[in-house]
mmCIF file of C-alpha atoms and ligand atoms in Angstrom:
data_model
loop_
_atom_site.group_PDB
_atom_site.id
_atom_site.type_symbol
_atom_site.label_atom_id
_atom_site.label_comp_id
_atom_site.label_asym_id
_atom_site.label_seq_id
_atom_site.Cartn_x
_atom_site.Cartn_y
_atom_site.Cartn_z
ATOM 1 C CA MET A 1 15.771 1.437 -4.165
ATOM 2 C CA ARG A 2 17.715 4.498 -5.213
ATOM 3 C CA THR A 3 16.287 7.914 -4.609
ATOM 4 C CA PHE A 4 12.984 7.100 -2.961
ATOM 5 C CA ARG A 5 11.493 10.475 -2.110
ATOM 6 C CA THR A 6 8.783 11.279 0.393
ATOM 7 C CA GLY A 7 6.059 13.868 0.531
ATOM 8 C CA ARG A 8 2.669 14.640 -1.003
ATOM 9 C CA PHE A 9 1.887 14.407 -4.685
ATOM 10 C CA ASP A 10 -0.134 17.100 -6.417
ATOM 11 C CA ARG A 11 -1.948 14.503 -8.524
ATOM 12 C CA GLY A 12 -4.169 17.017 -10.279
ATOM 13 C CA ARG A 13 -1.188 18.328 -12.222
ATOM 14 C CA LEU A 14 -0.546 14.965 -13.872
ATOM 15 C CA PRO A 15 -2.009 13.652 -17.119
ATOM 16 C CA GLY A 16 -4.589 10.905 -16.603
ATOM 17 C CA TYR A 17 -2.329 7.980 -17.458
ATOM 18 C CA LEU A 18 0.142 8.990 -14.755
ATOM 19 C CA ARG A 19 -2.513 10.013 -12.238
ATOM 20 C CA ARG A 20 -3.757 6.431 -12.283
ATOM 21 C CA ILE A 21 -0.589 5.125 -10.698
ATOM 22 C CA CYS A 22 0.214 8.175 -8.588
ATOM 23 C CA PRO A 23 -0.211 7.876 -4.825
ATOM 24 C CA ASN A 24 -1.372 10.700 -2.579
ATOM 25 C CA ARG A 25 1.715 10.434 -0.400
ATOM 26 C CA ALA A 26 5.022 8.610 -0.150
ATOM 27 C CA VAL A 27 6.647 7.693 3.168
ATOM 28 C CA ALA A 28 9.940 6.004 4.084
ATOM 29 C CA GLU A 29 8.247 3.496 6.412
ATOM 30 C CA VAL A 30 4.801 2.716 7.772
ATOM 31 C CA GLY A 31 5.745 4.251 11.128
ATOM 32 C CA ASP A 32 5.773 7.646 9.403
ATOM 33 C CA ILE A 33 2.008 7.434 8.895
ATOM 34 C CA ASP A 34 0.363 9.018 11.916
ATOM 35 C CA PRO A 35 -2.768 7.045 12.945
ATOM 36 C CA SER A 36 -4.453 10.022 14.586
ATOM 37 C CA GLN A 37 -3.877 12.103 11.474
ATOM 38 C CA LEU A 38 -5.667 9.422 9.419
ATOM 39 C CA ARG A 39 -8.488 9.406 11.938
ATOM 40 C CA ASN A 40 -8.780 13.198 11.808
ATOM 41 C CA ALA A 41 -8.897 13.024 8.011
ATOM 42 C CA GLY A 42 -12.034 10.894 8.326
ATOM 43 C CA LYS A 43 -10.409 7.541 7.656
ATOM 44 C CA LYS A 44 -11.955 4.458 9.238
ATOM 45 C CA LEU A 45 -10.293 1.603 7.393
ATOM 46 C CA VAL A 46 -6.613 1.027 6.606
ATOM 47 C CA LEU A 47 -5.968 -1.489 3.833
ATOM 48 C CA LEU A 48 -2.536 -3.041 3.857
ATOM 49 C CA ASP A 49 -0.110 -4.806 1.618
ATOM 50 C CA VAL A 50 2.182 -7.349 3.342
ATOM 51 C CA ASP A 51 5.287 -8.094 1.275
ATOM 52 C CA ASN A 52 7.848 -5.346 1.548
ATOM 53 C CA THR A 53 5.302 -3.104 3.254
ATOM 54 C CA LEU A 54 4.922 -4.838 6.644
ATOM 55 C CA THR A 55 7.501 -7.627 6.241
ATOM 56 C CA ALA A 56 10.456 -8.443 4.051
ATOM 57 C CA TRP A 57 9.438 -10.478 1.011
ATOM 58 C CA HIS A 58 9.346 -14.208 1.807
ATOM 59 C CA GLY A 59 10.119 -13.624 5.475
ATOM 60 C CA GLU A 60 7.678 -14.152 8.282
ATOM 61 C CA ASP A 61 9.340 -11.910 10.811
ATOM 62 C CA VAL A 62 7.317 -8.820 11.385
ATOM 63 C CA PRO A 63 9.595 -5.931 12.340
ATOM 64 C CA ALA A 64 8.714 -4.198 15.612
ATOM 65 C CA ALA A 65 8.195 -0.992 13.618
ATOM 66 C CA SER A 66 5.334 -2.662 11.729
ATOM 67 C CA SER A 67 3.673 -4.318 14.712
ATOM 68 C CA ASN A 68 3.908 -1.171 16.827
ATOM 69 C CA TRP A 69 2.379 0.871 14.039
ATOM 70 C CA ILE A 70 -0.495 -1.629 13.642
ATOM 71 C CA ALA A 71 -1.092 -1.398 17.396
ATOM 72 C CA GLY A 72 -1.219 2.384 17.012
ATOM 73 C CA LEU A 73 -3.817 2.142 14.246
ATOM 74 C CA LYS A 74 -6.003 -0.033 16.426
ATOM 75 C CA ALA A 75 -5.563 2.284 19.414
ATOM 76 C CA ALA A 76 -6.731 5.163 17.213
ATOM 77 C CA GLY A 77 -9.916 3.215 16.484
ATOM 78 C CA LEU A 78 -9.062 2.375 12.892
ATOM 79 C CA ARG A 79 -9.993 -0.937 11.299
ATOM 80 C CA THR A 80 -7.250 -2.778 9.444
ATOM 81 C CA CYS A 81 -7.366 -5.344 6.665
ATOM 82 C CA VAL A 82 -4.665 -6.900 4.512
ATOM 83 C CA LEU A 83 -5.348 -7.230 0.776
ATOM 84 C CA SER A 84 -3.290 -10.039 -0.703
ATOM 85 C CA ASN A 85 -3.032 -12.200 -3.775
ATOM 86 C CA THR A 86 -0.312 -14.405 -2.299
ATOM 87 C CA ARG A 87 0.222 -17.965 -3.435
ATOM 88 C CA ARG A 88 1.193 -18.829 0.123
ATOM 89 C CA PRO A 89 -2.025 -18.347 2.076
ATOM 90 C CA GLU A 90 -0.705 -20.220 5.128
ATOM 91 C CA ARG A 91 2.138 -17.776 5.518
ATOM 92 C CA LEU A 92 -0.334 -14.900 5.184
ATOM 93 C CA ARG A 93 -2.547 -16.496 7.804
ATOM 94 C CA ARG A 94 0.338 -16.802 10.256
ATOM 95 C CA ILE A 95 1.490 -13.222 9.734
ATOM 96 C CA THR A 96 -1.961 -11.672 10.033
ATOM 97 C CA GLU A 97 -2.791 -13.838 13.034
ATOM 98 C CA ARG A 98 0.329 -12.644 14.784
ATOM 99 C CA LEU A 99 -0.643 -9.042 14.078
ATOM 100 C CA GLY A 100 -4.259 -9.631 14.999
ATOM 101 C CA ILE A 101 -5.539 -8.284 11.689
ATOM 102 C CA ASP A 102 -8.000 -9.472 9.126
ATOM 103 C CA PHE A 103 -7.221 -10.258 5.489
ATOM 104 C CA ILE A 104 -8.900 -10.646 2.134
ATOM 105 C CA LEU A 105 -7.310 -13.068 -0.282
ATOM 106 C CA GLY A 106 -8.312 -12.363 -3.821
ATOM 107 C CA ARG A 107 -7.540 -11.478 -7.390
ATOM 108 C CA PHE A 108 -4.370 -9.845 -8.506
ATOM 109 C CA LYS A 109 -3.983 -6.177 -7.769
ATOM 110 C CA PRO A 110 -4.514 -3.808 -9.512
ATOM 111 C CA SER A 111 -7.925 -5.432 -9.895
ATOM 112 C CA PRO A 112 -10.218 -3.219 -7.815
ATOM 113 C CA ARG A 113 -12.201 -6.283 -6.718
ATOM 114 C CA MET A 114 -10.528 -6.850 -3.320
ATOM 115 C CA TYR A 115 -10.748 -3.157 -2.548
ATOM 116 C CA HIS A 116 -14.490 -3.187 -3.225
ATOM 117 C CA GLN A 117 -14.876 -6.328 -1.130
ATOM 118 C CA ALA A 118 -13.132 -4.635 1.775
ATOM 119 C CA LEU A 119 -15.302 -1.502 1.546
ATOM 120 C CA GLU A 120 -18.388 -3.662 1.569
ATOM 121 C CA LYS A 121 -17.146 -5.860 4.406
ATOM 122 C CA TYR A 122 -16.496 -2.883 6.680
ATOM 123 C CA GLY A 123 -19.360 -0.757 5.418
ATOM 124 C CA VAL A 124 -17.196 2.241 4.588
ATOM 125 C CA ARG A 125 -17.109 4.598 1.625
ATOM 126 C CA PRO A 126 -13.974 4.816 -0.587
ATOM 127 C CA GLU A 127 -13.022 8.180 0.911
ATOM 128 C CA GLU A 128 -13.088 6.653 4.405
ATOM 129 C CA ALA A 129 -10.409 4.109 3.478
ATOM 130 C CA VAL A 130 -6.720 4.354 2.694
ATOM 131 C CA MET A 131 -4.385 1.819 1.090
ATOM 132 C CA VAL A 132 -0.785 1.432 2.239
ATOM 133 C CA GLY A 133 1.587 -0.455 -0.057
ATOM 134 C CA ASP A 134 5.008 -0.503 -1.673
ATOM 135 C CA GLN A 135 4.085 -0.920 -5.350
ATOM 136 C CA LEU A 136 2.709 1.636 -7.790
ATOM 137 C CA PHE A 137 1.432 -0.819 -10.378
ATOM 138 C CA THR A 138 -0.446 -3.028 -7.926
ATOM 139 C CA ASP A 139 -1.231 -1.444 -4.542
ATOM 140 C CA VAL A 140 -1.533 2.166 -5.681
ATOM 141 C CA TRP A 141 -3.171 1.591 -9.054
ATOM 142 C CA GLY A 142 -5.774 -0.743 -7.535
ATOM 143 C CA ALA A 143 -6.588 1.797 -4.839
ATOM 144 C CA ASN A 144 -6.942 4.595 -7.381
ATOM 145 C CA ARG A 145 -9.266 2.462 -9.473
ATOM 146 C CA ALA A 146 -11.463 1.947 -6.418
ATOM 147 C CA GLY A 147 -11.386 5.662 -5.539
ATOM 148 C CA ILE A 148 -9.314 5.007 -2.407
ATOM 149 C CA GLU A 149 -6.426 7.205 -1.327
ATOM 150 C CA ALA A 150 -3.051 5.479 -1.514
ATOM 151 C CA ILE A 151 0.101 5.882 0.524
ATOM 152 C CA TRP A 152 3.242 4.545 -1.119
ATOM 153 C CA VAL A 153 5.833 3.059 1.249
ATOM 154 C CA LYS A 154 9.476 2.531 0.466
ATOM 155 C CA PRO A 155 9.933 -1.256 0.128
ATOM 156 C CA ILE A 156 11.517 -2.906 3.179
ATOM 157 C CA ALA A 157 13.865 -5.249 1.307
ATOM 158 C CA LEU A 158 15.490 -5.357 -2.081
ATOM 159 C CA LYS A 159 15.122 -9.099 -2.601
ATOM 160 C CA GLU A 160 11.893 -9.653 -4.497
ATOM 161 C CA PHE A 161 9.673 -11.931 -6.514
ATOM 162 C CA VAL A 162 10.677 -11.952 -10.196
ATOM 163 C CA GLY A 163 7.319 -10.461 -11.253
ATOM 164 C CA THR A 164 7.919 -7.615 -8.843
ATOM 165 C CA LYS A 165 11.250 -6.859 -10.489
ATOM 166 C CA VAL A 166 9.429 -6.228 -13.776
ATOM 167 C CA SER A 167 7.031 -3.972 -11.934
ATOM 168 C CA ARG A 168 9.982 -2.106 -10.368
ATOM 169 C CA LEU A 169 11.450 -1.504 -13.797
ATOM 170 C CA ALA A 170 8.156 0.060 -14.844
ATOM 171 C CA GLU A 171 8.152 2.087 -11.616
ATOM 172 C CA SER A 172 11.637 3.377 -12.297
ATOM 173 C CA MET A 173 10.443 4.666 -15.662
ATOM 174 C CA VAL A 174 7.560 6.703 -14.249
ATOM 175 C CA ARG A 175 9.047 7.770 -10.924
ATOM 176 C CA GLY A 176 10.744 10.831 -12.377
ATOM 177 C CA SER A 177 7.458 12.094 -13.827
ATOM 178 C CA LEU A 178 5.662 11.576 -10.526
ATOM 179 C CA TYR A 179 8.404 13.339 -8.581
ATOM 180 C CA ARG A 180 7.831 16.430 -10.698
ATOM 181 C CA VAL A 181 4.574 16.966 -8.780
ATOM 182 C CA LEU A 182 5.961 15.885 -5.396
ATOM 183 C CA GLU A 183 5.770 18.424 -2.615
ATOM 184 C CA GLU A 184 8.501 17.409 -0.247
ATOM 185 C CA ARG A 185 8.247 18.217 3.396
ATOM 186 C CA ALA A 186 10.748 20.744 4.667
HETATM 187 MG MG1 MG B 201 4.319 -5.424 -1.615
#
């Protein structure tokens, strides 16, 4: 992806239709999200996307950066759960088993359904959860609809599902507007 920028978004400055798909933060990789910082911000549950967030799309290899980060989340006392609408549940099972994390398989994001299921399952309030994913129109939008903070991660690989390519086109059209309220770190 060209010009992926990182930092915090001042969402309040956006009109409603853009705020819906605007994350709270953008990071270059999951390892840039500090588990203790999440903990200190009152987070208890980290919801995760898999494809292009933790692994390359279609692949089953989990990069060390992802598995080390997951280990860090657990060490910080955070619960973790993957939210997925994959058509390959066996692959999801193998990946999550390897990482030692739970998953919820459900309806297409941005339906808020899986997010609500996760909050209920772990007994946490929306503000105590955070969603980490690589897509604005699925991961981030769904989280916003459920009142959950979202962290947008730069996608790991460029090779993607055809539906995702459509979503990326839509992302490329709104990215400029979102970046206008981005506060980049020095
Ligand atoms: Mg993804």
